[in-house]
GROMACS .gro file of C-alpha atoms in nm:
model
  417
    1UNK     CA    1  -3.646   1.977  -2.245
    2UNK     CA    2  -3.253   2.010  -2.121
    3UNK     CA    3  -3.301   2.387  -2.097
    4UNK     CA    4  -3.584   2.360  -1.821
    5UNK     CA    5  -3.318   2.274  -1.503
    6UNK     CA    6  -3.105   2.521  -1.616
    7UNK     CA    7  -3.417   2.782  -1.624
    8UNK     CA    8  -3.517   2.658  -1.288
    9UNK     CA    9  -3.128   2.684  -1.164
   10UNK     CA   10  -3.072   3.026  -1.265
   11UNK     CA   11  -3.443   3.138  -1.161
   12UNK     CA   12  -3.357   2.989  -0.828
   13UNK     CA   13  -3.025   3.160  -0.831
   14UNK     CA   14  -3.185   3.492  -0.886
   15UNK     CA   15  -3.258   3.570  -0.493
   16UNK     CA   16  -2.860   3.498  -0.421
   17UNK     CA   17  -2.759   3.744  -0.695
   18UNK     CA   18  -2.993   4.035  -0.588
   19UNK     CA   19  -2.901   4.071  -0.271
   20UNK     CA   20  -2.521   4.031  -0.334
   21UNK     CA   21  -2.426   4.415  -0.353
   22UNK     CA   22  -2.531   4.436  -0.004
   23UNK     CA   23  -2.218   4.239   0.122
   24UNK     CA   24  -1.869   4.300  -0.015
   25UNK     CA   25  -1.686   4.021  -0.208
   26UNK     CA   26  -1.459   3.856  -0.046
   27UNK     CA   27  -1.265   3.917  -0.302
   28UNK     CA   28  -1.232   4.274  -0.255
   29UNK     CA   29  -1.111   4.275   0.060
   30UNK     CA   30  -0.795   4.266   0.189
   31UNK     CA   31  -0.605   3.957   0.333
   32UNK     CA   32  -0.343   3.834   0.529
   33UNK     CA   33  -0.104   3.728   0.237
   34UNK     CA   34  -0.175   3.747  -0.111
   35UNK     CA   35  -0.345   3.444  -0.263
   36UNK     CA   36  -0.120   3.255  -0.541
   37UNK     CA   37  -0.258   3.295  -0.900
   38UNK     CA   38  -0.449   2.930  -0.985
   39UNK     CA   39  -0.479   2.811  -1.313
   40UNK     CA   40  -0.851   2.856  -1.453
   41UNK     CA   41  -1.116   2.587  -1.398
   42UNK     CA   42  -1.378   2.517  -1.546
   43UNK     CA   43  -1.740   2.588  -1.358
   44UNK     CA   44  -1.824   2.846  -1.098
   45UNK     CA   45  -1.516   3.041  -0.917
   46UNK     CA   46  -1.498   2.981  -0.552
   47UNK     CA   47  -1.713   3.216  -0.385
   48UNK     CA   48  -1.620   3.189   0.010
   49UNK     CA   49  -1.261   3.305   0.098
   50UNK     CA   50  -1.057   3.252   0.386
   51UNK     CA   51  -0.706   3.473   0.504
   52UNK     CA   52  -0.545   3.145   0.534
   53UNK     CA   53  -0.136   3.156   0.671
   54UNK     CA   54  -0.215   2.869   0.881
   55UNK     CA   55  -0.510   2.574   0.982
   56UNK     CA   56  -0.681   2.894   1.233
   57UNK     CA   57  -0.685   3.117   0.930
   58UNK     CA   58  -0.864   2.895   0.705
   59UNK     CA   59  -1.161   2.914   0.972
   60UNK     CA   60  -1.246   3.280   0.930
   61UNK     CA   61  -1.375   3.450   0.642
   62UNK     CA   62  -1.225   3.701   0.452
   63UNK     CA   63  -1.465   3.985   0.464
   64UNK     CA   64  -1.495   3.991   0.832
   65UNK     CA   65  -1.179   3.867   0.937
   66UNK     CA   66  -0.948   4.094   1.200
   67UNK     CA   67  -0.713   3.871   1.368
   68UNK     CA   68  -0.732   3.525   1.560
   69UNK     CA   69  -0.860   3.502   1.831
   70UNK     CA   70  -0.756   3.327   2.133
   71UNK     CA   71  -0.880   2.995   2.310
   72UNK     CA   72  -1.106   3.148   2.531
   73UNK     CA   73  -1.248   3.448   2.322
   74UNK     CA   74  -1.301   3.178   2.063
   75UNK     CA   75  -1.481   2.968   2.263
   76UNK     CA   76  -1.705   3.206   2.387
   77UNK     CA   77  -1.762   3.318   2.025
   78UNK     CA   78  -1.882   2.972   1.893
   79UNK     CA   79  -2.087   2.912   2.188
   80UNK     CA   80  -2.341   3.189   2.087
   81UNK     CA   81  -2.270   3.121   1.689
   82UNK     CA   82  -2.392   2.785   1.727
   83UNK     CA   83  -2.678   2.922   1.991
   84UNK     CA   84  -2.822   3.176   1.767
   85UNK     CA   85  -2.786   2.943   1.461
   86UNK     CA   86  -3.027   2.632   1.634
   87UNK     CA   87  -3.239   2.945   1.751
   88UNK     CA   88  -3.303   3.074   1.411
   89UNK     CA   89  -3.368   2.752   1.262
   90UNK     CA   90  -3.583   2.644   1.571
   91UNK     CA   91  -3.753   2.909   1.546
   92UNK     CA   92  -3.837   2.956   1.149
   93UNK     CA   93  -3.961   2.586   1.142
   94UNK     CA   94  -3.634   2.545   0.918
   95UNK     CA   95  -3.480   2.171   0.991
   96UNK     CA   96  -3.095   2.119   1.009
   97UNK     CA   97  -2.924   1.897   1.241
   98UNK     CA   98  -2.580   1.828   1.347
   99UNK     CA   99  -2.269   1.687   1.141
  100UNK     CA  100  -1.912   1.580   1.153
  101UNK     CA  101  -1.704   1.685   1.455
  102UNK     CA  102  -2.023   1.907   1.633
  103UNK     CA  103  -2.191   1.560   1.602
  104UNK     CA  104  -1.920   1.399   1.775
  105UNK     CA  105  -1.883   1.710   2.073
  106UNK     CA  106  -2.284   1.596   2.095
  107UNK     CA  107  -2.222   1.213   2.153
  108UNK     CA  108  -1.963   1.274   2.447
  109UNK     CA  109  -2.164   1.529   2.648
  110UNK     CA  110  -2.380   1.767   2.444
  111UNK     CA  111  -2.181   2.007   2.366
  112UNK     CA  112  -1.897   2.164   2.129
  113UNK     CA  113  -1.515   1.963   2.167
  114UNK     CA  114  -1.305   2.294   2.268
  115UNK     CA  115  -1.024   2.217   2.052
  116UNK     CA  116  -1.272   2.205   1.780
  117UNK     CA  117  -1.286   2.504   1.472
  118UNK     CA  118  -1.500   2.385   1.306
  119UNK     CA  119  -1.891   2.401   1.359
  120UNK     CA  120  -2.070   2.168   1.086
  121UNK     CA  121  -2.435   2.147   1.021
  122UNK     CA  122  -2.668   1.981   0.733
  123UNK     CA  123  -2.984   2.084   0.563
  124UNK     CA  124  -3.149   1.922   0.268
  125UNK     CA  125  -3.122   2.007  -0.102
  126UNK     CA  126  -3.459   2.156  -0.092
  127UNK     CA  127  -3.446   2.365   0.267
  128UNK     CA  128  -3.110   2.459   0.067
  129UNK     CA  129  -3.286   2.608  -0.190
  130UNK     CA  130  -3.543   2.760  -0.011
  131UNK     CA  131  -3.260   2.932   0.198
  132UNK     CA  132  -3.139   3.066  -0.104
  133UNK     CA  133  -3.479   3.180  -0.241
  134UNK     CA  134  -3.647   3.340   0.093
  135UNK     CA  135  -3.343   3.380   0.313
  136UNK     CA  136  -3.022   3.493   0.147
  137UNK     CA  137  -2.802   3.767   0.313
  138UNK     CA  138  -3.023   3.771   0.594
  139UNK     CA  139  -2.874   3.956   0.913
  140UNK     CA  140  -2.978   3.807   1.236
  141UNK     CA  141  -2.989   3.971   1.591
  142UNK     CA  142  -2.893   3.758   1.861
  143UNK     CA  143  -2.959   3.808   2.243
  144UNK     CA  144  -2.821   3.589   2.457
  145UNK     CA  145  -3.002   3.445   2.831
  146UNK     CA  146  -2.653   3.550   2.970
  147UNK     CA  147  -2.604   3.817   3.284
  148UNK     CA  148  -2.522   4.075   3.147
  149UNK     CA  149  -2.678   3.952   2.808
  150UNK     CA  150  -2.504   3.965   2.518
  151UNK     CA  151  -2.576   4.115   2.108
  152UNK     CA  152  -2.468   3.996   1.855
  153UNK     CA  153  -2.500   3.982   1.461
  154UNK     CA  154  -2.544   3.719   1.201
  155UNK     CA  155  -2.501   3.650   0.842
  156UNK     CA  156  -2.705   3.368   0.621
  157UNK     CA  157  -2.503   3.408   0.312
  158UNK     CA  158  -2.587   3.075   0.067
  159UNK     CA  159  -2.301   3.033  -0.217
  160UNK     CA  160  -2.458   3.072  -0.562
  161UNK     CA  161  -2.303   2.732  -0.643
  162UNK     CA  162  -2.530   2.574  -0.461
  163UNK     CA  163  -2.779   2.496  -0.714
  164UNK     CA  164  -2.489   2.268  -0.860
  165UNK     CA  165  -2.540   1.975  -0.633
  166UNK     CA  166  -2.222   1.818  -0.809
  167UNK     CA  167  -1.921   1.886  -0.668
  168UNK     CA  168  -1.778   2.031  -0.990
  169UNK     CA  169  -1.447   2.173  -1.002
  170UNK     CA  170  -1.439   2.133  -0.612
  171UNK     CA  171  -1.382   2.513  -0.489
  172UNK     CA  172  -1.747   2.563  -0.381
  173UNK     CA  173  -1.811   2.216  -0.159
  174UNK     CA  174  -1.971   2.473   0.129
  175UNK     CA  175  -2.283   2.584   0.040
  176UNK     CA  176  -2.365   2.829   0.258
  177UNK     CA  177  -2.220   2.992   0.579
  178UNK     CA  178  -2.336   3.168   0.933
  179UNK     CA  179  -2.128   3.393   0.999
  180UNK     CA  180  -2.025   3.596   1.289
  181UNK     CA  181  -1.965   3.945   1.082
  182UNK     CA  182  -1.744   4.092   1.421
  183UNK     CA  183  -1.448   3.857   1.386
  184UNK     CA  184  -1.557   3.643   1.091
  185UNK     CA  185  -1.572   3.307   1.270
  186UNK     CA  186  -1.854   3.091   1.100
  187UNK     CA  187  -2.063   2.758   1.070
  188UNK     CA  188  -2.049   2.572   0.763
  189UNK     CA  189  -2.388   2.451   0.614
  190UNK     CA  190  -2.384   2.167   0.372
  191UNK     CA  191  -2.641   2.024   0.128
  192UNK     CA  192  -2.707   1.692   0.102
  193UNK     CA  193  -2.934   1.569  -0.210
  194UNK     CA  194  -3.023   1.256  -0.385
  195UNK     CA  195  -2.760   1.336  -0.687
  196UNK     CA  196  -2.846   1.001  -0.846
  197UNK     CA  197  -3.233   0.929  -0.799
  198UNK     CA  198  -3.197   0.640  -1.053
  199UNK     CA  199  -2.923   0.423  -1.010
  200UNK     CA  200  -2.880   0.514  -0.654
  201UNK     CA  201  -3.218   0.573  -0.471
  202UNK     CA  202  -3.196   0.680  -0.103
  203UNK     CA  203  -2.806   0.770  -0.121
  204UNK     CA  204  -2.781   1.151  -0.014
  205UNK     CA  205  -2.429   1.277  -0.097
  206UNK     CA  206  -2.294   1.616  -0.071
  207UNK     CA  207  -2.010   1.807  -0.231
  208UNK     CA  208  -1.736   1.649  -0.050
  209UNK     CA  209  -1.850   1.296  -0.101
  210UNK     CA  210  -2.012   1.233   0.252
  211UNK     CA  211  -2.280   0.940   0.162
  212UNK     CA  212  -2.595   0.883   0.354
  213UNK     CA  213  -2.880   0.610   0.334
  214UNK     CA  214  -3.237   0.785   0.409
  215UNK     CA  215  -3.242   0.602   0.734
  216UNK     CA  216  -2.902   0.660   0.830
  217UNK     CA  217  -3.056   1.044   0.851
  218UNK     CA  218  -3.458   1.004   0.919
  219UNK     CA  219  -3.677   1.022   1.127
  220UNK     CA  220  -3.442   1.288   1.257
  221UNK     CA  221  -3.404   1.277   1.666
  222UNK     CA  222  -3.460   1.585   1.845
  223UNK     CA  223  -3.198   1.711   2.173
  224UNK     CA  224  -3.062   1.974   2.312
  225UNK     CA  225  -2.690   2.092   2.190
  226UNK     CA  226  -2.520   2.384   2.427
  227UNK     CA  227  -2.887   2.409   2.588
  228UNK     CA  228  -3.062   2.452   2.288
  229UNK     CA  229  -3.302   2.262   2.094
  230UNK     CA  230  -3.131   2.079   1.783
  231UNK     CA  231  -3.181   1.742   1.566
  232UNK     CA  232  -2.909   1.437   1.526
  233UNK     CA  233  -2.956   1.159   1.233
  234UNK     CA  234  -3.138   0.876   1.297
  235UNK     CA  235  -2.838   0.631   1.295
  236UNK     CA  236  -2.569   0.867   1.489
  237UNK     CA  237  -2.354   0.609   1.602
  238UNK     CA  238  -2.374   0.434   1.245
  239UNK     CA  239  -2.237   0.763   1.107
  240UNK     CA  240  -1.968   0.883   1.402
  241UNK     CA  241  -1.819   0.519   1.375
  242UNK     CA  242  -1.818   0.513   0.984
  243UNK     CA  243  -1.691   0.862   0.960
  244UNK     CA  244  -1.418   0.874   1.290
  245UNK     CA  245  -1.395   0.466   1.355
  246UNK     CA  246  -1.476   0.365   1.708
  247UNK     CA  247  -1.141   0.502   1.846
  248UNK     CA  248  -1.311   0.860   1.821
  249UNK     CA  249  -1.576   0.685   2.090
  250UNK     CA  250  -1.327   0.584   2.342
  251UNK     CA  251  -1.078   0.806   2.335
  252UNK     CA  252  -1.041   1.047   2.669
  253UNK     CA  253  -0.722   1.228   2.546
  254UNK     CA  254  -0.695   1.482   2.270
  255UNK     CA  255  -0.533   1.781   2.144
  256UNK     CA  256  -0.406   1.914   2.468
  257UNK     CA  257  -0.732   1.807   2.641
  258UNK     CA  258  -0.884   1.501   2.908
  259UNK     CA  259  -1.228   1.410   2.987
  260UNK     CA  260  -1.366   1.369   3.305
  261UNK     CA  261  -1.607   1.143   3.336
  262UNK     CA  262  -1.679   1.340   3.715
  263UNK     CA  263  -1.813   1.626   3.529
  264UNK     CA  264  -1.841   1.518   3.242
  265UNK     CA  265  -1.642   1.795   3.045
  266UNK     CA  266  -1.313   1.800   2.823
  267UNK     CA  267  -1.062   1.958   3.044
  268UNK     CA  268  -0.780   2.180   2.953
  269UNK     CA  269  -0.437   2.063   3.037
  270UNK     CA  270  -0.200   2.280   3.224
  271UNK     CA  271   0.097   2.378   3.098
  272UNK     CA  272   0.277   2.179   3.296
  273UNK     CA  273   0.117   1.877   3.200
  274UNK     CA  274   0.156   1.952   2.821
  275UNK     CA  275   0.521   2.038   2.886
  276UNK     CA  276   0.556   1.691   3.107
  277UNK     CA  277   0.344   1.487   2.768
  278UNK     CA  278   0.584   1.639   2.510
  279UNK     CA  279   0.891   1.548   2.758
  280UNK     CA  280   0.728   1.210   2.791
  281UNK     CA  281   0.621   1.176   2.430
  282UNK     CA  282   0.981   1.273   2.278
  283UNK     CA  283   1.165   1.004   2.510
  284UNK     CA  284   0.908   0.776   2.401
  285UNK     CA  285   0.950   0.842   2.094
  286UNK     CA  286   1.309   0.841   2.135
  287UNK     CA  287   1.287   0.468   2.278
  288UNK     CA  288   1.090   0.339   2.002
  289UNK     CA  289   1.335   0.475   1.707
  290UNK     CA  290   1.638   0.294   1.953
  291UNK     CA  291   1.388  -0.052   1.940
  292UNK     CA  292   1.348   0.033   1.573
  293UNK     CA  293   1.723   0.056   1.540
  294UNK     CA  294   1.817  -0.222   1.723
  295UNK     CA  295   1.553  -0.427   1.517
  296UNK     CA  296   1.679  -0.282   1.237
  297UNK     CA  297   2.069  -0.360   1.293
  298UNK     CA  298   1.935  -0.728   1.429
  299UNK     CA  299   1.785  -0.817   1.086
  300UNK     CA  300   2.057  -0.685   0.889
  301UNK     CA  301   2.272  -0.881   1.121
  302UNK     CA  302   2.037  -1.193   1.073
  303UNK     CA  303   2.086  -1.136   0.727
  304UNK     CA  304   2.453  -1.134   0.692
  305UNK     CA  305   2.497  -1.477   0.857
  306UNK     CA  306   2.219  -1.623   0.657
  307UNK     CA  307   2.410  -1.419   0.378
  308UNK     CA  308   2.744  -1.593   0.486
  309UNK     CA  309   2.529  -1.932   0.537
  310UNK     CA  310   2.418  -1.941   0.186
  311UNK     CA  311   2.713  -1.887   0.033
  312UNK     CA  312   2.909  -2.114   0.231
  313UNK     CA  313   2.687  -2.395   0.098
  314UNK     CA  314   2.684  -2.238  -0.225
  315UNK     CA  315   3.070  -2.268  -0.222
  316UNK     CA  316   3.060  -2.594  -0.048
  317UNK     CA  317   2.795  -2.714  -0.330
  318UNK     CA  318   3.011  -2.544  -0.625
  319UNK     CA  319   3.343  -2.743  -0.490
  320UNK     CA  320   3.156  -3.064  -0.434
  321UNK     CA  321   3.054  -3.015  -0.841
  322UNK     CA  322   3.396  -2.946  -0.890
  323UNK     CA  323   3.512  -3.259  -0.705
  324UNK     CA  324   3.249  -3.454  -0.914
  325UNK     CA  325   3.369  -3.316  -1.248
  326UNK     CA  326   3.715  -3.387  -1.236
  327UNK     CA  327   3.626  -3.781  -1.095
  328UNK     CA  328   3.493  -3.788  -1.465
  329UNK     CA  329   3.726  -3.585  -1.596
  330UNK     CA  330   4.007  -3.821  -1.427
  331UNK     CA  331   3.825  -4.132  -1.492
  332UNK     CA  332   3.695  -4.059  -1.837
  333UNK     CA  333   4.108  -3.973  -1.928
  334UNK     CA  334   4.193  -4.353  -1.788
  335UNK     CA  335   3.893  -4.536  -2.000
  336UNK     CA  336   4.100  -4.313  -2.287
  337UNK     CA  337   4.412  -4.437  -2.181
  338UNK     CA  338   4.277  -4.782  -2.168
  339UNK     CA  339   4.102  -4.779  -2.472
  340UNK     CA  340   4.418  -4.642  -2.669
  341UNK     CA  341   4.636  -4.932  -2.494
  342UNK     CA  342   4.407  -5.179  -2.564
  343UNK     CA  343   4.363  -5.054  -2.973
  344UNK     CA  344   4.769  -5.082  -2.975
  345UNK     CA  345   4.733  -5.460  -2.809
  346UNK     CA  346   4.515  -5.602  -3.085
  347UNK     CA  347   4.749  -5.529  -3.428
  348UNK     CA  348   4.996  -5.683  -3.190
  349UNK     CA  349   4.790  -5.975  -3.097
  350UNK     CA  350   4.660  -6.000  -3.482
  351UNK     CA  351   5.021  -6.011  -3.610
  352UNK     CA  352   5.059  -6.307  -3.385
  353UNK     CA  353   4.783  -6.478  -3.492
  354UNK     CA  354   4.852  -6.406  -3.866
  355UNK     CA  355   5.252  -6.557  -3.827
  356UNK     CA  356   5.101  -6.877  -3.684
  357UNK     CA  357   4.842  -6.846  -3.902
  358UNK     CA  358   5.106  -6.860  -4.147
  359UNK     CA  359   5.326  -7.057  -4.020
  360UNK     CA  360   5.054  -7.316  -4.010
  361UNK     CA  361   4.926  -7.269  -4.354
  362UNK     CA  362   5.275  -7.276  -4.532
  363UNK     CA  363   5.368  -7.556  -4.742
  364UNK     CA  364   5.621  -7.766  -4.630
  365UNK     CA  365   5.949  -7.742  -4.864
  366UNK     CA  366   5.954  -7.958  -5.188
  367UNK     CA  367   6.152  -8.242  -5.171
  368UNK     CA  368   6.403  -8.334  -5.424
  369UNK     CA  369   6.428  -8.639  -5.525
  370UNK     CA  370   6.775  -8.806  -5.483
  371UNK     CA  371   6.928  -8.936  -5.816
  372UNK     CA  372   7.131  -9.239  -5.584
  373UNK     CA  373   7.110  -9.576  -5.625
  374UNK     CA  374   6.979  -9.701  -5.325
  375UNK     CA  375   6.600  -9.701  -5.479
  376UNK     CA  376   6.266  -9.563  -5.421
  377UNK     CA  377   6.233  -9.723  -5.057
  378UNK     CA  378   6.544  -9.494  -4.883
  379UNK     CA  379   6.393  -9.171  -5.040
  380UNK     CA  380   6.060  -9.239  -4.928
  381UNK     CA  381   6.171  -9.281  -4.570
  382UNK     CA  382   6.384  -8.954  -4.573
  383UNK     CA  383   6.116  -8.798  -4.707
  384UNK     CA  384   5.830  -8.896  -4.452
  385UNK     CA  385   6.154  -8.807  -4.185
  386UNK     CA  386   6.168  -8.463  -4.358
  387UNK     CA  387   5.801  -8.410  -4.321
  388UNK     CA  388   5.754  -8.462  -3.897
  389UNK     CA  389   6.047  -8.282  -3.828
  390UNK     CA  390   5.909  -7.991  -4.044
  391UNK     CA  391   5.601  -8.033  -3.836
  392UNK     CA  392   5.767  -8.041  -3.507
  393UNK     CA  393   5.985  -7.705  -3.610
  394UNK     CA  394   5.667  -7.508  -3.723
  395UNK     CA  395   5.475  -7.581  -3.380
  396UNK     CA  396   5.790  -7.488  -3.199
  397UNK     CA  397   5.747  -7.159  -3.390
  398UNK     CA  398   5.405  -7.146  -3.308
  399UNK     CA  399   5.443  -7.156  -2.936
  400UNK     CA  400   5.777  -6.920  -2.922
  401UNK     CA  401   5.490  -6.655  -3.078
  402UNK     CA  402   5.244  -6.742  -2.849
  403UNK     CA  403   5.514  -6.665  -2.550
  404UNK     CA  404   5.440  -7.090  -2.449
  405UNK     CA  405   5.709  -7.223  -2.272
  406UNK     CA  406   5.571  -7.569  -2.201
  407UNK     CA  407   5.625  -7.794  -2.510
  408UNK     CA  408   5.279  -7.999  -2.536
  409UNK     CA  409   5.305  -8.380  -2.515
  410UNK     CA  410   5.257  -8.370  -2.872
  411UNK     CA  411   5.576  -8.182  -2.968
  412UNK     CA  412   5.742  -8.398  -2.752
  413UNK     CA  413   5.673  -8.685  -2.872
  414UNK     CA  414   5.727  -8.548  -3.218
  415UNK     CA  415   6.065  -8.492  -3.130
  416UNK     CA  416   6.168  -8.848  -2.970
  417UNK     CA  417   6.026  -8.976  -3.318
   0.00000   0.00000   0.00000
């Protein structure tokens, strides 16, 4: 069952790779520079080339490329490109409508923005295909209305890639091209298909990941673009505003251009004014790289005080700690000293204490007993006068250790007895 889209792809191909002999690759032709060697990816190779060398080179193609051309020539050119393009799809009942920046020339006045190399258009998945199948390599003739008129020659080519409606390795995102074959200037036609019916119904994508609801795009509204009949999506201002913001709306000075809302057309600047803009635009720019300094140096200057003011409080806090730790450094030394004085006081106090304490406790001195003849009465008074003066001499003691120099009433009256 997977082999029937790739059938259908390659029968639908088939039409694209008959009548490829009857253009030369781009490949063999020659370009401006040489193109740098690219590592292989995988998928189709790119099929449309452009000279490149600069942002106008990558907007002709390489078969039909013979120089670039100049403002005016170029706008003439892409006037009847885009003329004969709406013609032929007008005309063969074939719908495709305006994208990108040629949708945006549209919204200001109808026609293409001058500065503008680019000419974008959309078409389906299926008219896509049935480009590819009826209309490939199709070479139109164009008369224009002008006086004298004007003939010219068209290419349809549609990129064999387009039956991937991925974008795949990303070097085939243009699906097909018309393409003036005298200079090589061309309109870029992109696809846009329902890549993921399932999960995302109504999203139409193409290969450059430009997303569409079905009525962003339909019913399609029909106008006139350079004075010929064309179709715009549905929701056109939806898309311009989503795509270019509403800036792109406003605007009325661009690239070297100014609109005039008189006539209604994007004017070319002289020289003189673009010479006066850039004069005007580098002192401008000059001013605002001076503000910019000047900010600059004002922050950095706001920065160094606050700098200086945080480490002044920093120091201020770090020699306040200091202050603080050598109070207790200072006052815990002095409780030391204190303590130590205090544990040398006590043994001194307690050897006090332990002289009266054994002064006190001593026994008074025996008493000998007199062998005289004077009796028992005499030694018993001389011994009872032994004892209080004993008692009077040890609390004399007593208070000498104590550092007492008032005798108590006591003593005292010990000693008159």
């Amino acid at each position: 069952m997977r082999l029937i889209p790739i059938l259908t792809a390659l029968l639908s191909a088939q039409p694209l790779l008959t009548h490829a002999a009857s253009i030369p690759p781009s490949s063999d032709l020659e370009r401006r520079e040489p193109r740098r060697e690219k590592k292989k990816q995988k998928g189709m190779p790119k099929y449309f080339h452009e000279p490149g060398g600069s942002d106008l080179g990558n907007h002709y193609d390489s078969r039909f490329e013979h120089g670039i051309q100049d403002y005016a020539d170029k706008k003439i050119t892409q006037l009847l490109m885009l003329r004969a393009y709406l013609t032929f799809f007008h005309d063969n009942h074939i719908e495709t409508w305006l994208a990108h920046g040629t949708l945006l020339g549209w919204w200001w006045n109808g026609k293409m923005l001058p500065w503008d190399w680019d000419i974008d258009t959309q078409v389906s998945g299926s008219t896509l295909a049935y480009l590819g199948q009826h209309w490939n390599f199709t070479k139109y003739e164009y008369i224009s209305d002008d006086d004298p008129p004007v003939r010219k020659t068209y290419l349809l080519d549609v990129n064999p890639a387009s039956v991937e409606r991925e974008r795949g390795n990303g070097l085939n995102i243009i699906d097909a091209r018309w393409i003036d074959i005298a200079n090589g200037l061309y309109i870029d036609i992109t696809g846009l298909s329902e890549t993921h019916p399932d999960d995302q119904p109504g999203v139409w994508s193409c290969k450059n990941y430009h997303r569409y609801h079905t009525t962003d795009l339909y019913p399609m509204r029909e106008t006139l673009y350079e004075g010929v009949p064309a179709k715009v999506p549905y929701a056109y201002d939806r898309i311009l505003t989503q795509e270019y913001h509403e800036k792109a709306l406003v605007l009325t000075e661009y690239e070297g251009h100014r609109w005039d809302p008189i006539t209604k057309e994007w004017m070319k600047k002289s020289d003189d004014e673009l010479a006066q803009e850039k004069k005007e635009k580098e002192a401008a720019k000059k001013e605002k790289q001076e503000k910019e300094k000047a900010e600059k140096d004002r922050k950095k200057d706001e920065d160094r005080k606050k700098k200086e003011e945080e480490d002044k409080k920093k120091n201020q806090e770090e020699q306040k700690k200091k202050d603080e730790d050598l109070r207790k450094k200072v006052e815990a030394e002095r409780q030391e000293k204190l303590a130590k004085q205090q544990q040398q006081t006590e043994p001194k106090e307690d050897e006090k204490t332990s002289e009266v304490q054994k002064s006190e406790g001593s026994p008074s001195p025996p008493l000998v007993e007199e062998k005289s003849s004077e009796g028992h009465g005499n030694e018993k008074l001389r011994d009872q006068g032994d004892g209080t003066a004993a008692t009077a001499q040890r609390l004399k003691r007593r208070f000498q250790i104590l550092g007492l120099e008032q005798e108590s009433s006591g003593l005292q009256h010990l000693r008159r007895r």
